[in-house]
Amino acid sequence: MTKRLYYEDSFKKHFTATVLECQRAQNLYAIKLDQSAFFPGGGGQPEDYGTINGQVVYKLIEEGETLCHMVEHPFEIGQKVEGKINFSRRLDFMQQHSGEHILSGIIERLYGYSNVGFHLSEETVTADFDGILTDNQIREIEKLANEAIREDQAVVCKVYTKEQLETKVFRSKKVFEHDVRLVSIGESDCCACCGVHVKRAGQIGLIKILSAQKHRGGMRLMLKCGLRALEDYENKLNQNREISRLLSVPIEEVTSGVRGLWEEKQDLKQKLYSIEEKYFNTLIETISSHGPICRVEEGLTPDGLRRLMSKLFLKTSWPCFILVPEEGGFKYALGQRDQTLLPLCKALNEAFEGRGGGKDICQGSLKGELSDIQERFKELVFASQGK
């Protein structure tokens, strides 16, 4: 049995222990200690990283009430060792986990929605709820969660017997028939959990809900807490500073500056559309409808390619092939009125390292010399016509 020091003090960064067992396990050694501050993971919270006498602990495995520490080299039975926890990682995960508890408790208390999913990794934290939340409700939840932090509500972790649980109100996805560890955070939350948490809510620092999306009939919230939230704020502030510099507007006006840029872009797109339409209509008048059409057009967008092809279909029943030069090759559109040219598209792709496809109009890219591509297109067309 391994004494779990992380439950006694979640802020314990290092500890001493005695080696009880040391066994070869594949390419590593499984070390069993009389006590350990290494949290093996649980409650949705990842395991700790760290070292024992300088050796990296690659994995933590629970065998009943005993914890195995997987290291590269063996230790002597009875040897005294020192374990060191990667505390920045531990604290980060505790901040995220405790922050999620506060949010979940507030949501259940105010709106009756249960937390039905929780994911915590080094990059993201998501919490799923079985009801829909409005934008105003989400803002209120975040406000109350950060009030709990400012109040520095106490975090109390305690094990209760089945009989004691009958008088407790707490969140849980399960019905328990044994002793249960409850984590209480002031009046904000009480939840069955085997994870490690901060000692007081103030140690979370900050809770920020980054996004809220409808998910399986409920809501999925993405959040960041503590240092992650601060770093996210700093990153977004730097982005706004750069946008402010590029648009030559005060940072407080970047939204209106970007909106103006977007409106200008929409206006230019409409003008370009009109210019392209005039060009396409003039071009159609000059193209012969007798035989396959193969043209090179500069600077057309994928949408422009499709619109030109649609106009060509009204002009001729022959296959139409438009190439647009780009770095390293050509974008293309290929089609024929009332027919699919997918076999021809595949043949060109195979011949010129191409990618793409489609049904009525095939679009993609090709690599090769223009003259070779044009010649191969004509060969394939006339071969399909039996000429």
Short mmCIF file of C-alpha atoms in Angstrom, two decimals:
data_model
loop_
_atom_site.label_atom_id
_atom_site.label_comp_id
_atom_site.label_asym_id
_atom_site.label_seq_id
_atom_site.Cartn_x
_atom_site.Cartn_y
_atom_site.Cartn_z
CA MET A 1 0.00 0.00 0.00
CA THR A 2 1.33 3.43 -0.98
CA LYS A 3 0.54 6.40 1.23
CA ARG A 4 -0.87 9.12 -1.06
CA LEU A 5 0.87 12.35 -0.05
CA TYR A 6 -0.83 14.39 -2.78
CA TYR A 7 -4.13 14.07 -0.93
CA GLU A 8 -2.55 15.37 2.28
CA ASP A 9 -0.89 18.33 0.54
CA SER A 10 -1.63 19.03 -3.12
CA PHE A 11 1.15 21.66 -3.14
CA LYS A 12 3.86 19.20 -2.08
CA LYS A 13 6.69 19.55 -4.60
CA HIS A 14 9.13 16.94 -3.32
CA PHE A 15 9.18 14.07 -0.85
CA THR A 16 11.34 11.27 0.54
CA ALA A 17 10.30 7.62 0.51
CA THR A 18 11.56 4.08 0.97
CA VAL A 19 11.71 1.58 -1.90
CA LEU A 20 9.51 -1.44 -1.10
CA GLU A 21 9.77 -3.32 -4.40
CA CYS A 22 11.69 -3.06 -7.66
CA GLN A 23 10.74 -5.29 -10.57
CA ARG A 24 11.67 -5.41 -14.24
CA ALA A 25 8.70 -4.43 -16.42
CA GLN A 26 9.41 -4.62 -20.17
CA ASN A 27 12.10 -1.99 -20.81
CA LEU A 28 11.61 -0.18 -17.49
CA TYR A 29 11.56 -0.87 -13.75
CA ALA A 30 8.41 -0.71 -11.63
CA ILE A 31 9.28 0.95 -8.33
CA LYS A 32 6.91 0.68 -5.38
CA LEU A 33 7.37 3.18 -2.54
CA ASP A 34 5.96 3.38 0.95
CA GLN A 35 4.63 6.85 0.14
CA SER A 36 4.43 9.10 -2.89
CA ALA A 37 3.39 12.60 -3.90
CA PHE A 38 3.01 11.55 -7.55
CA PHE A 39 -0.62 11.84 -8.63
CA PRO A 40 -1.35 8.95 -11.05
CA GLY A 41 -4.22 10.72 -12.77
CA GLY A 42 -7.95 10.46 -12.19
CA GLY A 43 -11.19 12.41 -12.28
CA GLY A 44 -10.29 13.56 -15.77
CA GLN A 45 -6.99 15.04 -14.57
CA PRO A 46 -3.71 13.83 -16.17
CA GLU A 47 -0.92 12.23 -14.16
CA ASP A 48 2.06 14.06 -12.70
CA TYR A 49 5.50 14.27 -14.28
CA GLY A 50 8.70 14.33 -12.28
CA THR A 51 11.80 12.44 -11.12
CA ILE A 52 12.97 10.00 -8.44
CA ASN A 53 16.63 10.52 -7.51
CA GLY A 54 17.02 12.34 -10.83
CA GLN A 55 15.49 9.52 -12.89
CA VAL A 56 12.52 10.47 -15.06
CA VAL A 57 9.26 8.82 -14.02
CA TYR A 58 7.89 7.73 -17.39
CA LYS A 59 4.58 6.36 -16.19
CA LEU A 60 2.50 5.83 -13.07
CA ILE A 61 0.49 2.62 -12.71
CA GLU A 62 -1.95 1.77 -9.95
CA GLU A 63 -2.08 -1.80 -8.69
CA GLY A 64 -4.87 -1.84 -6.15
CA GLU A 65 -3.76 0.47 -3.35
CA THR A 66 -0.13 0.44 -4.50
CA LEU A 67 1.41 2.92 -6.93
CA CYS A 68 4.13 1.80 -9.38
CA HIS A 69 6.62 4.39 -10.64
CA MET A 70 8.15 3.38 -13.98
CA VAL A 71 11.82 4.40 -14.29
CA GLU A 72 14.77 3.42 -16.47
CA HIS A 73 17.19 2.07 -13.83
CA PRO A 74 16.59 -0.08 -10.72
CA PHE A 75 16.74 0.95 -7.07
CA GLU A 76 17.73 -1.17 -4.08
CA ILE A 77 14.94 -2.43 -1.83
CA GLY A 78 15.03 -0.38 1.35
CA GLN A 79 16.82 2.50 -0.38
CA LYS A 80 15.79 6.02 0.59
CA VAL A 81 14.89 8.10 -2.46
CA GLU A 82 13.77 11.64 -3.18
CA GLY A 83 10.89 12.36 -5.52
CA LYS A 84 10.39 15.70 -7.23
CA ILE A 85 7.12 16.72 -8.86
CA ASN A 86 6.91 18.88 -11.97
CA PHE A 87 4.93 21.40 -9.97
CA SER A 88 4.25 23.92 -12.72
CA ARG A 89 2.38 21.16 -14.57
CA ARG A 90 0.59 20.04 -11.38
CA LEU A 91 -0.48 23.60 -10.53
CA ASP A 92 -1.68 24.24 -14.07
CA PHE A 93 -3.89 21.15 -14.03
CA MET A 94 -5.18 21.95 -10.53
CA GLN A 95 -6.15 25.45 -11.66
CA GLN A 96 -8.01 24.10 -14.69
CA HIS A 97 -9.72 21.31 -12.74
CA SER A 98 -10.77 23.44 -9.78
CA GLY A 99 -11.96 26.17 -12.15
CA GLU A 100 -14.10 23.66 -14.02
CA HIS A 101 -15.62 22.51 -10.70
CA ILE A 102 -16.66 26.07 -9.87
CA LEU A 103 -18.26 26.61 -13.28
CA SER A 104 -20.06 23.26 -13.19
CA GLY A 105 -21.39 23.88 -9.69
CA ILE A 106 -22.71 27.31 -10.62
CA ILE A 107 -24.36 26.01 -13.80
CA GLU A 108 -26.10 23.17 -11.96
CA ARG A 109 -27.25 25.45 -9.14
CA LEU A 110 -28.59 28.22 -11.39
CA TYR A 111 -29.93 26.27 -14.37
CA GLY A 112 -30.12 22.63 -13.30
CA TYR A 113 -27.79 21.41 -16.05
CA SER A 114 -25.38 18.58 -15.29
CA ASN A 115 -21.79 18.27 -16.39
CA VAL A 116 -21.86 15.24 -18.72
CA GLY A 117 -18.31 15.44 -20.08
CA PHE A 118 -14.94 16.88 -19.10
CA HIS A 119 -11.66 16.92 -21.02
CA LEU A 120 -8.42 18.32 -19.64
CA SER A 121 -5.15 18.29 -21.57
CA GLU A 122 -2.03 20.42 -21.76
CA GLU A 123 -3.69 22.55 -24.44
CA THR A 124 -7.44 22.58 -23.89
CA VAL A 125 -10.17 22.29 -21.28
CA THR A 126 -13.75 21.53 -22.29
CA ALA A 127 -16.83 20.86 -20.20
CA ASP A 128 -20.09 19.52 -21.65
CA PHE A 129 -23.54 20.25 -20.18
CA ASP A 130 -26.94 18.73 -20.91
CA GLY A 131 -28.75 22.01 -21.52
CA ILE A 132 -28.56 25.14 -23.66
CA LEU A 133 -27.04 28.32 -22.24
CA THR A 134 -27.58 31.80 -23.67
CA ASP A 135 -24.79 34.33 -24.12
CA ASN A 136 -26.14 36.35 -21.18
CA GLN A 137 -26.22 33.26 -18.98
CA ILE A 138 -22.64 32.39 -19.89
CA ARG A 139 -21.50 35.90 -18.99
CA GLU A 140 -23.29 35.62 -15.63
CA ILE A 141 -21.72 32.21 -14.96
CA GLU A 142 -18.24 33.54 -15.68
CA LYS A 143 -18.86 36.58 -13.48
CA LEU A 144 -19.98 34.44 -10.53
CA ALA A 145 -17.06 32.03 -11.01
CA ASN A 146 -14.55 34.86 -10.78
CA GLU A 147 -16.37 36.27 -7.76
CA ALA A 148 -15.72 32.93 -6.05
CA ILE A 149 -12.04 33.38 -6.85
CA ARG A 150 -11.97 36.94 -5.50
CA GLU A 151 -13.69 35.72 -2.33
CA ASP A 152 -10.90 33.12 -2.06
CA GLN A 153 -13.41 30.42 -1.15
CA ALA A 154 -11.94 27.47 0.74
CA VAL A 155 -11.44 24.16 -1.07
CA VAL A 156 -12.16 21.24 1.24
CA CYS A 157 -11.44 17.64 0.22
CA LYS A 158 -12.87 15.00 2.55
CA VAL A 159 -13.81 11.31 2.41
CA TYR A 160 -17.35 10.40 3.50
CA THR A 161 -18.90 7.04 4.26
CA LYS A 162 -21.98 5.82 2.41
CA GLU A 163 -24.09 6.69 5.46
CA GLN A 164 -22.65 10.22 5.72
CA LEU A 165 -23.33 10.81 2.02
CA GLU A 166 -27.06 10.47 2.64
CA THR A 167 -27.08 13.91 4.25
CA LYS A 168 -24.83 15.54 1.62
CA VAL A 169 -25.90 17.32 -1.55
CA PHE A 170 -23.24 16.91 -4.22
CA ARG A 171 -22.72 16.51 -7.94
CA SER A 172 -21.98 13.03 -9.25
CA LYS A 173 -22.53 10.90 -12.34
CA LYS A 174 -22.62 7.70 -10.24
CA VAL A 175 -24.43 6.05 -7.34
CA PHE A 176 -21.86 5.01 -4.72
CA GLU A 177 -21.86 1.96 -2.48
CA HIS A 178 -18.57 2.82 -0.76
CA ASP A 179 -16.66 5.72 0.78
CA VAL A 180 -16.47 8.76 -1.47
CA ARG A 181 -14.13 11.75 -1.59
CA LEU A 182 -16.01 15.03 -1.97
CA VAL A 183 -14.40 18.28 -3.10
CA SER A 184 -16.23 21.38 -1.84
CA ILE A 185 -15.44 24.91 -2.98
CA GLY A 186 -17.24 27.38 -0.71
CA GLU A 187 -20.88 27.70 -1.73
CA SER A 188 -19.96 27.28 -5.40
CA ASP A 189 -19.69 23.51 -5.70
CA CYS A 190 -19.58 20.13 -4.02
CA CYS A 191 -18.61 17.20 -6.22
CA ALA A 192 -17.38 13.63 -5.94
CA CYS A 193 -13.83 13.69 -7.32
CA CYS A 194 -10.53 11.82 -6.97
CA GLY A 195 -8.44 14.60 -8.54
CA VAL A 196 -6.05 17.00 -6.83
CA HIS A 197 -7.13 20.60 -6.37
CA VAL A 198 -5.93 23.98 -5.19
CA LYS A 199 -6.36 24.77 -1.48
CA ARG A 200 -8.30 27.98 -1.99
CA ALA A 201 -10.18 29.39 -4.96
CA GLY A 202 -7.90 32.43 -5.07
CA GLN A 203 -5.08 30.15 -6.22
CA ILE A 204 -6.96 29.61 -9.50
CA GLY A 205 -6.38 33.27 -10.32
CA LEU A 206 -8.81 33.69 -13.21
CA ILE A 207 -11.48 31.79 -15.14
CA LYS A 208 -12.27 32.69 -18.74
CA ILE A 209 -14.82 30.99 -20.99
CA LEU A 210 -13.36 31.16 -24.50
CA SER A 211 -16.21 29.63 -26.49
CA ALA A 212 -19.62 28.02 -26.16
CA GLN A 213 -21.00 25.69 -28.81
CA LYS A 214 -24.11 23.56 -29.05
CA HIS A 215 -23.12 19.93 -28.63
CA ARG A 216 -25.33 16.82 -28.59
CA GLY A 217 -28.38 18.73 -27.47
CA GLY A 218 -26.48 20.68 -24.84
CA MET A 219 -23.47 22.98 -24.65
CA ARG A 220 -19.72 22.54 -24.79
CA LEU A 221 -17.73 25.24 -23.05
CA MET A 222 -14.04 25.77 -23.72
CA LEU A 223 -12.25 27.52 -20.91
CA LYS A 224 -8.86 28.53 -19.57
CA CYS A 225 -7.93 29.18 -15.97
CA GLY A 226 -4.97 30.60 -14.10
CA LEU A 227 -1.78 31.19 -16.05
CA ARG A 228 -3.36 29.75 -19.20
CA ALA A 229 -6.03 32.46 -19.11
CA LEU A 230 -3.40 35.16 -18.53
CA GLU A 231 -1.26 33.87 -21.42
CA ASP A 232 -4.32 33.72 -23.66
CA TYR A 233 -5.11 37.35 -22.80
CA GLU A 234 -1.52 38.38 -23.53
CA ASN A 235 -1.57 36.57 -26.90
CA LYS A 236 -4.82 38.25 -27.92
CA LEU A 237 -3.57 41.62 -26.73
CA ASN A 238 -0.45 41.20 -28.88
CA GLN A 239 -2.66 40.27 -31.85
CA ASN A 240 -4.74 43.39 -31.32
CA ARG A 241 -1.59 45.50 -31.08
CA GLU A 242 -0.40 44.12 -34.42
CA ILE A 243 -3.80 44.70 -36.02
CA SER A 244 -3.78 48.22 -34.59
CA ARG A 245 -0.36 48.84 -36.13
CA LEU A 246 -1.29 47.39 -39.53
CA LEU A 247 -4.54 49.36 -39.76
CA SER A 248 -3.09 52.53 -38.19
CA VAL A 249 -5.97 52.78 -35.72
CA PRO A 250 -5.98 52.95 -31.91
CA ILE A 251 -6.17 49.54 -30.28
CA GLU A 252 -9.61 50.43 -28.89
CA GLU A 253 -10.87 50.82 -32.48
CA VAL A 254 -9.51 47.66 -34.11
CA THR A 255 -13.00 46.15 -34.41
CA SER A 256 -14.32 49.10 -36.41
CA GLY A 257 -11.06 49.15 -38.38
CA VAL A 258 -11.38 45.48 -39.35
CA ARG A 259 -15.07 45.98 -40.14
CA GLY A 260 -14.17 48.82 -42.48
CA LEU A 261 -11.53 46.63 -44.14
CA TRP A 262 -14.07 43.81 -44.54
CA GLU A 263 -16.62 46.17 -46.09
CA GLU A 264 -13.97 47.46 -48.47
CA LYS A 265 -13.10 43.89 -49.43
CA GLN A 266 -16.76 43.06 -50.08
CA ASP A 267 -17.06 46.13 -52.29
CA LEU A 268 -13.93 45.13 -54.24
CA LYS A 269 -15.24 41.57 -54.64
CA GLN A 270 -18.48 42.91 -56.09
CA LYS A 271 -16.58 45.17 -58.49
CA LEU A 272 -14.33 42.29 -59.51
CA TYR A 273 -17.39 40.12 -60.08
CA SER A 274 -18.88 42.74 -62.39
CA ILE A 275 -15.61 43.16 -64.29
CA GLU A 276 -15.24 39.38 -64.69
CA GLU A 277 -18.82 39.05 -65.92
CA LYS A 278 -18.24 41.68 -68.60
CA TYR A 279 -14.99 39.99 -69.61
CA PHE A 280 -16.60 36.53 -69.72
CA ASN A 281 -19.47 37.77 -71.88
CA THR A 282 -17.06 39.43 -74.31
CA LEU A 283 -14.81 36.35 -74.35
CA ILE A 284 -17.69 34.00 -75.12
CA GLU A 285 -18.51 35.99 -78.24
CA THR A 286 -14.99 35.44 -79.62
CA ILE A 287 -14.73 31.70 -78.93
CA SER A 288 -15.56 29.18 -81.62
CA SER A 289 -18.08 26.52 -80.69
CA HIS A 290 -16.66 24.06 -83.23
CA GLY A 291 -14.31 21.74 -81.34
CA PRO A 292 -12.95 21.39 -77.82
CA ILE A 293 -12.08 24.59 -75.97
CA CYS A 294 -8.72 24.87 -74.20
CA ARG A 295 -7.77 28.28 -72.84
CA VAL A 296 -5.30 29.85 -70.41
CA GLU A 297 -6.75 32.62 -68.22
CA GLU A 298 -4.73 34.65 -65.73
CA GLY A 299 -5.82 35.33 -62.17
CA LEU A 300 -9.22 33.64 -62.03
CA THR A 301 -10.54 32.52 -58.65
CA PRO A 302 -12.14 29.06 -58.26
CA ASP A 303 -15.52 30.82 -58.32
CA GLY A 304 -14.55 32.71 -61.46
CA LEU A 305 -13.48 29.46 -63.10
CA ARG A 306 -16.86 27.88 -62.41
CA ARG A 307 -18.77 30.88 -63.70
CA LEU A 308 -16.75 30.96 -66.92
CA MET A 309 -17.30 27.23 -67.41
CA SER A 310 -21.05 27.65 -66.94
CA LYS A 311 -21.11 30.29 -69.67
CA LEU A 312 -19.03 28.10 -71.99
CA PHE A 313 -21.58 25.29 -71.58
CA LEU A 314 -24.16 27.61 -73.13
CA LYS A 315 -21.83 28.25 -76.06
CA THR A 316 -20.72 24.74 -77.00
CA SER A 317 -21.41 21.07 -76.38
CA TRP A 318 -17.69 20.24 -76.69
CA PRO A 319 -15.42 19.64 -73.67
CA CYS A 320 -14.09 22.86 -72.12
CA PHE A 321 -10.73 23.11 -70.33
CA ILE A 322 -9.57 26.31 -68.60
CA LEU A 323 -6.08 26.61 -67.09
CA VAL A 324 -5.02 29.29 -64.61
CA PRO A 325 -1.25 29.63 -64.01
CA GLU A 326 -0.08 29.39 -60.39
CA GLU A 327 3.28 28.77 -58.74
CA GLY A 328 4.49 25.32 -59.74
CA GLY A 329 1.70 24.54 -62.19
CA PHE A 330 -1.90 25.34 -63.04
CA LYS A 331 -5.33 25.40 -61.47
CA TYR A 332 -7.92 24.01 -63.84
CA ALA A 333 -11.61 23.59 -64.53
CA LEU A 334 -12.86 20.87 -66.85
CA GLY A 335 -16.40 20.17 -67.97
CA GLN A 336 -18.91 19.45 -70.73
CA ARG A 337 -22.57 20.26 -71.07
CA ASP A 338 -24.83 17.42 -69.81
CA GLN A 339 -21.87 15.04 -69.37
CA THR A 340 -19.31 14.14 -66.74
CA LEU A 341 -15.65 14.34 -67.66
CA LEU A 342 -14.43 12.61 -64.50
CA PRO A 343 -12.57 9.88 -66.48
CA LEU A 344 -10.79 12.61 -68.47
CA CYS A 345 -10.05 14.46 -65.22
CA LYS A 346 -8.50 11.33 -63.69
CA ALA A 347 -6.38 10.74 -66.81
CA LEU A 348 -4.99 14.29 -66.68
CA ASN A 349 -4.34 14.01 -62.94
CA GLU A 350 -2.38 10.81 -63.47
CA ALA A 351 -0.34 12.32 -66.31
CA PHE A 352 0.53 15.60 -64.57
CA GLU A 353 0.69 14.93 -60.79
CA GLY A 354 -2.79 16.33 -60.52
CA ARG A 355 -5.28 16.62 -57.71
CA GLY A 356 -8.97 17.29 -57.93
CA GLY A 357 -12.25 16.02 -59.22
CA GLY A 358 -15.93 16.78 -59.39
CA LYS A 359 -19.12 15.86 -61.20
CA ASP A 360 -20.57 18.56 -63.47
CA ILE A 361 -17.38 20.63 -63.34
CA CYS A 362 -14.06 19.07 -62.34
CA GLN A 363 -11.61 21.39 -60.58
CA GLY A 364 -8.09 20.82 -59.34
CA SER A 365 -4.42 21.46 -60.06
CA LEU A 366 -1.79 20.07 -62.45
CA LYS A 367 2.00 20.23 -62.71
CA GLY A 368 3.80 20.28 -66.03
CA GLU A 369 4.53 22.22 -69.19
CA LEU A 370 1.56 24.09 -70.63
CA SER A 371 2.06 22.72 -74.14
CA ASP A 372 2.21 19.14 -72.85
CA ILE A 373 -0.98 19.56 -70.83
CA GLN A 374 -2.85 21.13 -73.76
CA GLU A 375 -1.67 18.45 -76.17
CA ARG A 376 -2.65 15.63 -73.81
CA PHE A 377 -6.10 17.16 -73.29
CA LYS A 378 -6.76 17.24 -77.02
CA GLU A 379 -5.49 13.68 -77.47
CA LEU A 380 -7.82 12.40 -74.76
CA VAL A 381 -10.81 14.30 -76.13
CA PHE A 382 -10.38 13.09 -79.70
CA ALA A 383 -9.65 9.55 -78.49
CA SER A 384 -12.97 9.57 -76.64
CA GLN A 385 -14.65 10.80 -79.84
CA GLY A 386 -13.09 7.96 -81.82
CA LYS A 387 -11.02 10.32 -83.95
#
